[in-house]
Coordinates of C-alpha atoms in Angstrom, one line a residue:
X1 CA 22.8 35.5 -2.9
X2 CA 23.6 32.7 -0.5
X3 CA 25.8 30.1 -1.1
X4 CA 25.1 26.0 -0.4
X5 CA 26.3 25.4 3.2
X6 CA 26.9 21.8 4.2
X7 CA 24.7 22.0 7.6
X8 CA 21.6 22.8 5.1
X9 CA 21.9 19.5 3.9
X10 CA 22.2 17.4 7.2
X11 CA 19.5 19.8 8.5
X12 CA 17.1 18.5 5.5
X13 CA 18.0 14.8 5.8
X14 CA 17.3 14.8 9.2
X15 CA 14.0 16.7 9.3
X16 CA 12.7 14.7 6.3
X17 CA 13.8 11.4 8.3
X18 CA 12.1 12.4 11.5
X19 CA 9.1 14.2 9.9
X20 CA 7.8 10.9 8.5
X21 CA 9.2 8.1 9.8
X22 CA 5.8 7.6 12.3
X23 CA 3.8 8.2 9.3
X24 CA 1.2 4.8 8.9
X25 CA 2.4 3.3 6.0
X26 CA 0.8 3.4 2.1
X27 CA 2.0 3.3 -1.6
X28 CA 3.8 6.8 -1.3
X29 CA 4.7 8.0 -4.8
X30 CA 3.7 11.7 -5.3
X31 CA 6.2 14.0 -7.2
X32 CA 8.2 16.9 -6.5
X33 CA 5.0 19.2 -7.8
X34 CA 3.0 17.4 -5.8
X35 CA 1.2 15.3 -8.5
X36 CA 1.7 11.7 -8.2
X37 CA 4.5 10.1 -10.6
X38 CA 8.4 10.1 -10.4
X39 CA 10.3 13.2 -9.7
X40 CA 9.3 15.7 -12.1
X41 CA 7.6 14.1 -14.7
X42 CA 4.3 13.2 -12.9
X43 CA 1.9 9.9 -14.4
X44 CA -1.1 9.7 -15.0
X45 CA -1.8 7.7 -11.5
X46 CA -3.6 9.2 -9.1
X47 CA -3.7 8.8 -5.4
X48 CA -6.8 6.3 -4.0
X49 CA -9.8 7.7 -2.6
X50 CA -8.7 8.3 1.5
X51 CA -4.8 9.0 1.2
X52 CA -3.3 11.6 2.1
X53 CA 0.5 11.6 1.0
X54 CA 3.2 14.4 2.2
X55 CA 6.5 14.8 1.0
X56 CA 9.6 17.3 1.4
X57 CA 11.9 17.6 -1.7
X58 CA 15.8 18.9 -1.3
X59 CA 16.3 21.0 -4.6
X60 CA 20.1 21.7 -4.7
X61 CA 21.0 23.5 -8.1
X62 CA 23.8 25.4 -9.9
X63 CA 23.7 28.5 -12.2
X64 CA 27.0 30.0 -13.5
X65 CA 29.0 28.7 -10.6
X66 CA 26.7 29.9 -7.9
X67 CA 24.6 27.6 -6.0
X68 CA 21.3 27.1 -4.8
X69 CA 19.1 25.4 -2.0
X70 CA 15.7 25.1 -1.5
X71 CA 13.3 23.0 0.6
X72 CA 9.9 22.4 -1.2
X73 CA 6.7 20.5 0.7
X74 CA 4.0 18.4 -1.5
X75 CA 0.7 16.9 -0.2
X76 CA -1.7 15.3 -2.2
X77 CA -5.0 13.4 -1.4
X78 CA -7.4 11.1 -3.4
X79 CA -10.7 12.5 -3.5
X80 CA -12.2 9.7 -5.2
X81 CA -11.1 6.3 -7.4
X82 CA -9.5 8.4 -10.3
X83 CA -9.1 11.9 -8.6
X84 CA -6.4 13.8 -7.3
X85 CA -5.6 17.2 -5.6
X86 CA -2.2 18.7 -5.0
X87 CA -0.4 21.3 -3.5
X88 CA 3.1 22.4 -3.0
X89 CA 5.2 25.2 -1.0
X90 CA 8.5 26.1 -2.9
X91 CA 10.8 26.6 0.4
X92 CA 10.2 25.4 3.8
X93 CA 13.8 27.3 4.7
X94 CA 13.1 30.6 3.9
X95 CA 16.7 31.5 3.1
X96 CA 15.0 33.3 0.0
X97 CA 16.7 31.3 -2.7
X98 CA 13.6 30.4 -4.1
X99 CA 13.5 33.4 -7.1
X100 CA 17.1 32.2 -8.6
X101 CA 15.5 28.6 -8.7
X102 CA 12.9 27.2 -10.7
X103 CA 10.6 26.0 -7.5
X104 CA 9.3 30.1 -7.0
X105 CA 5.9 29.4 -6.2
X106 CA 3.2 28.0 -4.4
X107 CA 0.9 25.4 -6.4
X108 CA -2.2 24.6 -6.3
X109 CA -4.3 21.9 -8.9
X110 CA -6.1 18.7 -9.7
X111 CA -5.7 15.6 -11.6
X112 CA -8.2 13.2 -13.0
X113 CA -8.4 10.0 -14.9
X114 CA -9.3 10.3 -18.1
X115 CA -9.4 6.4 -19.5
X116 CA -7.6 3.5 -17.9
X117 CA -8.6 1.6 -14.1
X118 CA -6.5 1.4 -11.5
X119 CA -5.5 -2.3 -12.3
X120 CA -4.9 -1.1 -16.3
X121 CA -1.7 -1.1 -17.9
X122 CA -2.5 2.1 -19.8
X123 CA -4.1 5.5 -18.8
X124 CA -4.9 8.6 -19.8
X125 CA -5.1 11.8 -17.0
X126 CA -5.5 15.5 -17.3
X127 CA -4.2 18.0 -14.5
X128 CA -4.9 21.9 -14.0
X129 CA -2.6 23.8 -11.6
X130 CA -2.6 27.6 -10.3
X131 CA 1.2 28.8 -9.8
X132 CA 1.1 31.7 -7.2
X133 CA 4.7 33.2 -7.8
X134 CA 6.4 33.9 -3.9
X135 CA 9.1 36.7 -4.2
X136 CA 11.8 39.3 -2.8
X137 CA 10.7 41.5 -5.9
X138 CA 7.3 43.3 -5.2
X139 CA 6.7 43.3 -9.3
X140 CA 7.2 38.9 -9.3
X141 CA 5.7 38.3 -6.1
X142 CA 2.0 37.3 -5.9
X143 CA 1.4 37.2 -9.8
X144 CA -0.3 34.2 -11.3
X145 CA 0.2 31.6 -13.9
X146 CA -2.2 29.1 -15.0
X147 CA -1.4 25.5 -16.7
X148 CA -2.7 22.5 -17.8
X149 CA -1.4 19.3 -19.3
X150 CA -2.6 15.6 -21.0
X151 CA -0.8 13.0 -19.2
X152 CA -0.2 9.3 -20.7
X153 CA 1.4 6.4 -18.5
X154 CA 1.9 2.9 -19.6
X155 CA 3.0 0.5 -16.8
X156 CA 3.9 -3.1 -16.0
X157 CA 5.4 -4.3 -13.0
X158 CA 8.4 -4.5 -14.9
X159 CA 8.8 -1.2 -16.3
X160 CA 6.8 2.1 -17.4
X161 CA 7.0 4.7 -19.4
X162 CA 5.3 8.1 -19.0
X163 CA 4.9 11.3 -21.2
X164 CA 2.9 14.8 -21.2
X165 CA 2.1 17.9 -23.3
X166 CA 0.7 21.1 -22.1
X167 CA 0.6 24.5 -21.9
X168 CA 0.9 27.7 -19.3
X169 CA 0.1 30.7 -19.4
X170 CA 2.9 33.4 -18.1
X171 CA 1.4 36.5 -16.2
X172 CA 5.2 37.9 -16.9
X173 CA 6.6 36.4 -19.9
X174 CA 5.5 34.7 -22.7
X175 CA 3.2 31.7 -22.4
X176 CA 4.8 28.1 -23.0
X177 CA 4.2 25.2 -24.4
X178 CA 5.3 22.3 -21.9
X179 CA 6.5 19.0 -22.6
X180 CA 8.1 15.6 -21.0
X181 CA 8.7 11.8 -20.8
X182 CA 10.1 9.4 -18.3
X183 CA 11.0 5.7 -18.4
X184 CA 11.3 3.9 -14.9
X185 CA 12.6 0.1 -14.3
X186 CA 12.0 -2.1 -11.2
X187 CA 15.0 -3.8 -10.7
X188 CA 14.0 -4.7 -7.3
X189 CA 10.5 -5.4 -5.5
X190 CA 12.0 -2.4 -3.3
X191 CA 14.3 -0.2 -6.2
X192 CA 13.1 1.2 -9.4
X193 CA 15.2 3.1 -11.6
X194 CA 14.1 6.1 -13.8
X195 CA 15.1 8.8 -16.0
X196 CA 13.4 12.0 -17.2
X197 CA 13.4 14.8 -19.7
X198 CA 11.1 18.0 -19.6
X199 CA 11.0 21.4 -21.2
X200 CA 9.0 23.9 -22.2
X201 CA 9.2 26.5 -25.1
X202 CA 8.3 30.0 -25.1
X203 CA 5.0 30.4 -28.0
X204 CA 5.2 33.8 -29.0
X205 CA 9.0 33.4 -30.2
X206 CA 9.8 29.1 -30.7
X207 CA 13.6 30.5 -31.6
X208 CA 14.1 31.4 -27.8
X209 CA 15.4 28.6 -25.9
X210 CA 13.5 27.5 -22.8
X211 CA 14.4 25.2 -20.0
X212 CA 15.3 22.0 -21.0
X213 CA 16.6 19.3 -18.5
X214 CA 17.6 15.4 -18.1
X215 CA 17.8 13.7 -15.0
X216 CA 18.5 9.7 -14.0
X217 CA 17.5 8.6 -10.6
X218 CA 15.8 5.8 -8.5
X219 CA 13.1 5.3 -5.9
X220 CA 13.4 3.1 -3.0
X221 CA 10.6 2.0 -1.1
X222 CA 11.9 1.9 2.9
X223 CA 8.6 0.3 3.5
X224 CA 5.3 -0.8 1.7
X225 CA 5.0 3.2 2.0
X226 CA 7.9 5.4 2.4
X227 CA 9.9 6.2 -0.3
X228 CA 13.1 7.5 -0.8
X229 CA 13.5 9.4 -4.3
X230 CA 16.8 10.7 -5.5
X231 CA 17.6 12.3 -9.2
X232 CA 20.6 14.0 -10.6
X233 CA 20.6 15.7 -13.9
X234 CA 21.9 18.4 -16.3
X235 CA 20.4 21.1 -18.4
X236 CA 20.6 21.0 -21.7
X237 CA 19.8 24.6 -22.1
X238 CA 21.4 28.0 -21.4
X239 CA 18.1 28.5 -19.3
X240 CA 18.4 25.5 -17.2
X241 CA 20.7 25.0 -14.3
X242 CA 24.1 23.7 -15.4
X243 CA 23.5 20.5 -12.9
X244 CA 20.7 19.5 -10.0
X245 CA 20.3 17.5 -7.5
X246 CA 16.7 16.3 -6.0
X247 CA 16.3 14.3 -2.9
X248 CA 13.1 13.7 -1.2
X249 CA 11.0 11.6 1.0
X250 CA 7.4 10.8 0.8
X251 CA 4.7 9.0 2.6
X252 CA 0.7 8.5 3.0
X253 CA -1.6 8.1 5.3
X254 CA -5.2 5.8 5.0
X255 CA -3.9 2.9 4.2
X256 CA -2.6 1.6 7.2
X257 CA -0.8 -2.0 7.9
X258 CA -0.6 -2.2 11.5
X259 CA -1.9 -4.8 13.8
X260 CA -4.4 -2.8 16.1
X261 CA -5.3 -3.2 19.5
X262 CA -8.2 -6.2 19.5
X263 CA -11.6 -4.0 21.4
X264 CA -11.7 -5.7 25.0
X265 CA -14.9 -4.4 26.4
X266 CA -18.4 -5.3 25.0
X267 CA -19.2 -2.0 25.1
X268 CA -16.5 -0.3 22.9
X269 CA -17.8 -3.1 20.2
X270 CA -21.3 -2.1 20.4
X271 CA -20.3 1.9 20.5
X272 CA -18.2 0.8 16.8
X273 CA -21.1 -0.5 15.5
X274 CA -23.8 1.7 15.9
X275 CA -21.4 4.5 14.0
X276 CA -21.5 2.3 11.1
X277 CA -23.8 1.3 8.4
X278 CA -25.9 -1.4 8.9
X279 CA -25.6 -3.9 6.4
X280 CA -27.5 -7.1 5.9
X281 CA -25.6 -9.7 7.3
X282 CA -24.6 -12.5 4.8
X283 CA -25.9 -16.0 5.8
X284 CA -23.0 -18.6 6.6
X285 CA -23.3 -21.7 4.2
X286 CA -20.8 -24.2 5.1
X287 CA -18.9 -26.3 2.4
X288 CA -19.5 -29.4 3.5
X289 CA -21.0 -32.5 1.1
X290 CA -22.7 -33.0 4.7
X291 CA -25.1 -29.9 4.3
X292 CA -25.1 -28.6 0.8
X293 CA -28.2 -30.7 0.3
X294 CA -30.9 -28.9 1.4
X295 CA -28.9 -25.4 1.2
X296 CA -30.5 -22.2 2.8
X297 CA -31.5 -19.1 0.2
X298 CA -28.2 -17.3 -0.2
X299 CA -26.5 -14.1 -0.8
X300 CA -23.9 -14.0 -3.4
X301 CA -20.9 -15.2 -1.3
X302 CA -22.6 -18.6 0.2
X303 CA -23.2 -19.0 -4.0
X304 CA -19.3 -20.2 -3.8
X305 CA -19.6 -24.1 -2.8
X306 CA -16.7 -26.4 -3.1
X307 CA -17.1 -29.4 -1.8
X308 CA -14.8 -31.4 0.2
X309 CA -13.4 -34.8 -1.1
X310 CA -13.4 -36.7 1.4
X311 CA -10.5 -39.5 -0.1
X312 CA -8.6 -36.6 -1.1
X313 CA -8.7 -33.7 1.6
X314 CA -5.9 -35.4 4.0
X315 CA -3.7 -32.1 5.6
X316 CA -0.5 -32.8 7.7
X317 CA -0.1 -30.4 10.0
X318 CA 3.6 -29.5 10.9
X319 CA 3.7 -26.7 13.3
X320 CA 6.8 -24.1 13.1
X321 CA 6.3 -22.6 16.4
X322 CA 3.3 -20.5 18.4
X323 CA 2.2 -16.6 18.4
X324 CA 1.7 -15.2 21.6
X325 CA -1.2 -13.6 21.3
X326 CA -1.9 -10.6 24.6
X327 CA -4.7 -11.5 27.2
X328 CA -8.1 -10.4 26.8
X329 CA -7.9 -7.3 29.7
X330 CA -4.0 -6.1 27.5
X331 CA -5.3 -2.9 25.2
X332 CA -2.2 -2.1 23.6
X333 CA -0.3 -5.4 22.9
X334 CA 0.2 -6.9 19.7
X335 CA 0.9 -10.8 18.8
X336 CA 4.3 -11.8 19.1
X337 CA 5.0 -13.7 15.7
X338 CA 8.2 -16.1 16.1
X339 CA 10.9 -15.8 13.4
X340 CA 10.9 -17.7 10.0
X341 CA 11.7 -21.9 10.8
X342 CA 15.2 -22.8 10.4
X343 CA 14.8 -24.3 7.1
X344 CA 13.6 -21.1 5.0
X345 CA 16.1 -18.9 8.1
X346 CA 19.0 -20.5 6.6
X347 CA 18.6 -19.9 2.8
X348 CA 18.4 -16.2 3.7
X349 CA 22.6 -16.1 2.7
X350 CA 22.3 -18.0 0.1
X351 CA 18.9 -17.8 -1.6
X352 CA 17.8 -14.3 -3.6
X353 CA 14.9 -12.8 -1.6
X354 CA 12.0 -13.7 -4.3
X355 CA 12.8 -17.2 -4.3
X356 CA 12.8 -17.4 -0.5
X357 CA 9.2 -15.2 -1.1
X358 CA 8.5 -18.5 -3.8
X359 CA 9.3 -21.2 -1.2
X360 CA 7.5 -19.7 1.6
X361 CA 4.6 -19.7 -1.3
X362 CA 5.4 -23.6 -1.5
X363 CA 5.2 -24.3 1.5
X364 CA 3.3 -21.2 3.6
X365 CA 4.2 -22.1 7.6
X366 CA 1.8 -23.0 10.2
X367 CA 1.4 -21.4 13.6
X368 CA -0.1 -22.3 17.0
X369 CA -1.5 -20.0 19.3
X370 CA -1.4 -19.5 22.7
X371 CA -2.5 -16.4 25.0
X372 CA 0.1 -14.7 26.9
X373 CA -0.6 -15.8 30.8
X374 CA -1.7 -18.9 29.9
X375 CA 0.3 -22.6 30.5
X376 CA 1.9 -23.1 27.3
X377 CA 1.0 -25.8 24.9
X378 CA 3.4 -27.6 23.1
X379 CA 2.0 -29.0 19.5
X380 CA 2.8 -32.1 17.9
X381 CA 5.4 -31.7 15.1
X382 CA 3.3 -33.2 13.1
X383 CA -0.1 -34.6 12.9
X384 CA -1.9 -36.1 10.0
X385 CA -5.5 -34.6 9.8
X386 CA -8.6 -35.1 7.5
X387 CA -10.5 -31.9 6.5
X388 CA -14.6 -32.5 6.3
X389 CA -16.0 -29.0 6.7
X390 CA -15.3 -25.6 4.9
X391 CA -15.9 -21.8 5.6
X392 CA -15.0 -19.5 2.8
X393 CA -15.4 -15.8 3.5
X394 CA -14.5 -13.9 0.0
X395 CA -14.6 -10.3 0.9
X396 CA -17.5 -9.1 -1.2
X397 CA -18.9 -6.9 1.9
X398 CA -15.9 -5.9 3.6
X399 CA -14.3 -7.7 6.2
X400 CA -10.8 -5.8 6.3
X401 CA -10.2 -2.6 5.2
X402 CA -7.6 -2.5 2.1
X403 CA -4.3 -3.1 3.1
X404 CA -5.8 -3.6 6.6
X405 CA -5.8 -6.9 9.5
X406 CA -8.2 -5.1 11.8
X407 CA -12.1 -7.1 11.3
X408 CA -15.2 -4.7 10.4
X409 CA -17.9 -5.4 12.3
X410 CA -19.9 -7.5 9.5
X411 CA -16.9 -9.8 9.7
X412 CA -17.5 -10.0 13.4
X413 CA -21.1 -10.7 13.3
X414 CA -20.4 -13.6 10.7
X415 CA -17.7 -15.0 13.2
X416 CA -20.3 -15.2 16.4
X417 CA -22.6 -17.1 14.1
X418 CA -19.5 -19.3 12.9
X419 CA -19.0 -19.8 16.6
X420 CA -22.2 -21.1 17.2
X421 CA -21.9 -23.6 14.5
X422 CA -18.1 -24.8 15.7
X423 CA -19.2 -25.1 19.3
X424 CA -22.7 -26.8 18.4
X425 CA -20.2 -29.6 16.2
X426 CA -18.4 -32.6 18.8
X427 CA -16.1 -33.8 15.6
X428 CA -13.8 -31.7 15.1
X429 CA -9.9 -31.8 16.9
X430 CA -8.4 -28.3 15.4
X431 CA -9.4 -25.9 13.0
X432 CA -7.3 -23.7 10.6
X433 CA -7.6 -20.7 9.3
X434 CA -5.8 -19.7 6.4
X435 CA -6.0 -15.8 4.7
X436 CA -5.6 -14.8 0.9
X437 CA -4.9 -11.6 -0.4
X438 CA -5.6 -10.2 -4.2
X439 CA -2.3 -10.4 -5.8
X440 CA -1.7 -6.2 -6.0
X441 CA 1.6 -5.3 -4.3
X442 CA 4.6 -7.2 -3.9
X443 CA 4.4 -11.5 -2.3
X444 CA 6.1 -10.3 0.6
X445 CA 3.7 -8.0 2.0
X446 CA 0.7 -10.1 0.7
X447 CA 2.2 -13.0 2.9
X448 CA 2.6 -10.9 5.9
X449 CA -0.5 -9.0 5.8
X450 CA -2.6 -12.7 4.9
X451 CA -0.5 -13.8 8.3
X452 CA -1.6 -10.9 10.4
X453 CA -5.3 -11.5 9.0
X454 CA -5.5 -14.9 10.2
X455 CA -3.9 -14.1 13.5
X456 CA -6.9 -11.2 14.0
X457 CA -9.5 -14.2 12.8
X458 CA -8.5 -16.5 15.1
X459 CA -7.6 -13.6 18.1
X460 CA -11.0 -13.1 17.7
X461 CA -12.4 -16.6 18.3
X462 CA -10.1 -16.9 21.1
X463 CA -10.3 -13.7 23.3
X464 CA -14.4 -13.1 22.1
X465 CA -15.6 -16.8 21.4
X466 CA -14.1 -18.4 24.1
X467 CA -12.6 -20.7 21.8
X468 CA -9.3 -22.8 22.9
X469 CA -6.1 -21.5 21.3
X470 CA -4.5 -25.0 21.7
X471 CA -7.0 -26.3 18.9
X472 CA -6.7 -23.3 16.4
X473 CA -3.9 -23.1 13.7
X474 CA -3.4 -20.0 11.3
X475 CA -1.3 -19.8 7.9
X476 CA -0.9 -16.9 6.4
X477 CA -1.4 -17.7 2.0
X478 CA -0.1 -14.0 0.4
X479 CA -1.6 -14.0 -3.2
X480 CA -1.8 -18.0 -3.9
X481 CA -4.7 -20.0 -5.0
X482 CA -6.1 -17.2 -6.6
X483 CA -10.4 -18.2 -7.4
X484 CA -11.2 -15.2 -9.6
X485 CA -9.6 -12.3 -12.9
X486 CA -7.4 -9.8 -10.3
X487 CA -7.7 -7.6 -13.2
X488 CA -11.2 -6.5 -11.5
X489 CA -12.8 -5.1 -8.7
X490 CA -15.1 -8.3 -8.1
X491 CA -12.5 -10.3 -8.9
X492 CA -10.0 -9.1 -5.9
X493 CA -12.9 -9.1 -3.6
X494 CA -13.4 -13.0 -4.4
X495 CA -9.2 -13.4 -4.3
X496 CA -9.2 -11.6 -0.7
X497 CA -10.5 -14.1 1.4
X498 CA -10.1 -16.2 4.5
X499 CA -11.5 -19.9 4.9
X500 CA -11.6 -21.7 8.1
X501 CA -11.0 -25.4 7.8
X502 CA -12.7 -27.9 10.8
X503 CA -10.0 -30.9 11.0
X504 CA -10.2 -34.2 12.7
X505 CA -7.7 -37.2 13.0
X506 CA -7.7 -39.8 10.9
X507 CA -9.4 -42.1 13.0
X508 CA -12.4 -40.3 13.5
X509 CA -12.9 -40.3 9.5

């Protein structure tokens, strides 16, 4: 029987830092089991179709005065919108404390959602897992235990609360009955707070105490998709630990944020396309009162015509500085985006983060762009413009990948044949480009990710157009003006947009 050194412990933070902190970033939530949830009462979420989350667990424990440490490691992937399959090791240090804790085996099972979508406030799941017991004793090790369980989760984004029954069956003791409930709080956009209970009892003989355990913890999200997860807790039981504590980190990959590399050879474009699908290309109709007369046959998206009023569409354009966008022949640079203006800068000591997120909202900043290389440009503060022309492009057929800036290749086919239209019109003096998002996922990553979506639209025009960056302004919208339910699928498509707006000085009108 070993005894809890203190070097395990810096060992584990360390690894778990290092092991993931170049992960690409999504929503990273799986449990200690594997299953996606809190700690160790899992939900009946399940991970989206593409991701692939890993996590490592420290499971410090004590029994009658004796300590121990183990090391579990979780992944979990999303085989499909309401699937899920899991796995777990029970210790990644080998120091063969694993039989005098309650993490003694390697798991293997599924979840899938029952009722409820992704966007619904209630759901119902199911999971099956196979336990393969790993052992010092030749009669424990390599048995095998089977389990499943009915998972309910309701949840807000202000608080959740999450409960299962099941039952296992014991290839060396009685089978159980297993229960549990949780009740998290987001106190934070970043920090929820939770706490847990879970037991089991033995079915053959309901007198005998089982494990029964509490625990209070939070979760912390280090990014849009690394989360810190720590618990403490007590058992209740004389077959629990007298106390634990559970740290872990977690994170997924597939859902990526990053700004990628803009393609810089003709070639490499063409190459990208012919891997993909071919999919009808959607005809551009502008909104303009000036051609929605005689209006081409349309697809579904050019259906979405809002005209421009004339008396009423006057923009003032106030500039808050320029991105630097990399030259055409750079492959691996990435726009340099100037800090936040001095006005919203200087309520950062003063002003709660979701009200600076609210005045940002109020007021989203403009940008210029110019091309690293080039002779700078230098904007006018502040120009008074009139708007006469409209492009809305509502992401019914996929222009960015979720939680994604880079541009599919439909998007880029629909820009070329924008291009023709902006070059083939002698009115306009700038255009701007402004980028929605749906409203899933907290206003500060909508607004940066809207931001970096405007800045690929325009990089685009620039660097593969030909277009001059001097003339082209992007604002980055987060989750406002929303045109459709976010509740649904379609709905989200139509909210996850970008428009490009052709501007011209108030003289010309």
């Amino acid at each position: 029987m070993l005894f809890i050194r203190p070097k395990f412990i810096v060992f584990t933070i360390i690894f778990s830092s290092m092991g993931f902190v170049y992960e690409h970033p999504a929503f990273a939530v799986p449990s200690q089991n594997g299953s996606t949830g809190l700690i160790t009462v899992p939900s009946a979420e399940t991970l989206d179709a593409g991701n692939l989350s890993a996590g490592i667990w420290g499971n410090l424990s004590n029994k009658d005065s004796a300590q121990y440490f183990v090391l579990p490691a979780t992944i979990t992937m999303g085989m499909g919108s309401f699937i899920e399959v899991f796995g777990t090791y029970p210790n990644l240090l080998f120091n063969k404390e694993e039989d005098y804790s309650d993490r003694n085996s390697a798991d293997l099972g599924m979840k899938i959602r029952l009722y409820g979508m992704r966007t619904s406030n209630l759901k119902i799941a199911a999971d099956m897992t196979l336990q393969r017991r790993i052992s010092q004793n030749p009669a424990v090790d390599g048995t095998t235990d089977y389990g499943g369980r009915l998972l309910a989760s309701y949840k807000t984004d202000q608080f959740g609360v999450h409960a299962y029954g099941g039952y296992a069956t014991r290839q060396l003791s009685a089978d159980e009955l297993l229960y549990g409930t949780a009740l998290e709080l987001s106190i934070t956009p970043r920090v929820k707070i939770f706490t847990e209970l879970t037991g089991s009892r033995y079915l053959n003989d309901t007198s005998l105490e089982g494990p029964f355990d509490a625990d209070v913890g939070l979760q912390y999200f280090l990014s849009p998709y690394l989360t810190l997860s720590l618990a403490a807790g007590k058992g209740l039981t004389d077959a629990s630990p007298d106390w634990r504590f559970i740290f872990g980190v977690s994170t997924s990959t597939g859902l990526g944020s990053y700004i990628k590399p803009i393609p810089k050879l003709e070639s490499e474009i063409q190459a990208e396309a012919a891997k993909q699908v071919v999919i009808k290309p959607v005809k551009i109709i502008p909104i303009s009162p000036k051609l929605v007369k005689a209006p081409a046959p349309a697809e579904a998206v050019s259906k979405i015509e809002v005209p421009l009023e004339m008396d009423k569409e006057e923009i003032v354009v106030r500039t808050y500085g320029q991105i630097i966008l990399p030259p055409q022949n750079n492959e691996t640079a990435r726009p340099f985006i100037p800090p936040p203006p001095q006005d919203i800068a200087a309520e950062k000591e003063t002003t709660p983060q979701e009200l600076k997120v609210n005045k940002i909202e109020d007021q989203p900043p403009t940008y210029g762009l110019n091309v690293k290389g080039e002779a700078p440009v230098t904007p006018k503060p502040e120009e008074k413009l009139v708007a006469y022309r409209r492009f809305r492009f509502p992401d019914v057929v996929g222009y960015f990948q979720q939680g994604q800036a880079e541009l599919t290749p439909e998007a880029k086919k629909l820009l070329a044949d924008l291009a023709e239209q902006i070059r083939a019109d002698n009115l306009w003096s700038y255009l701007r480009i402004d980028a929605y998002t749906d409203s899933i996922g907290s206003q500060k990553y909508n607004f940066d990710l809207s931001l970096r979506r405007a800045i690929e639209v325009a990089s685009y025009l620039i660097n593969r157009e030909g277009l001059d960056s001097s003339r082209i302004f992007v604002r980055g919208m987060g989750s406002a003006n929303q045109l459709a339910d976010n509740q649904t699928e379609v709905g989200r498509k139509m909210n996850r947009r970008f428009e490009i707006l052709f501007l011209q000085r108030d003289e010309k009108k």
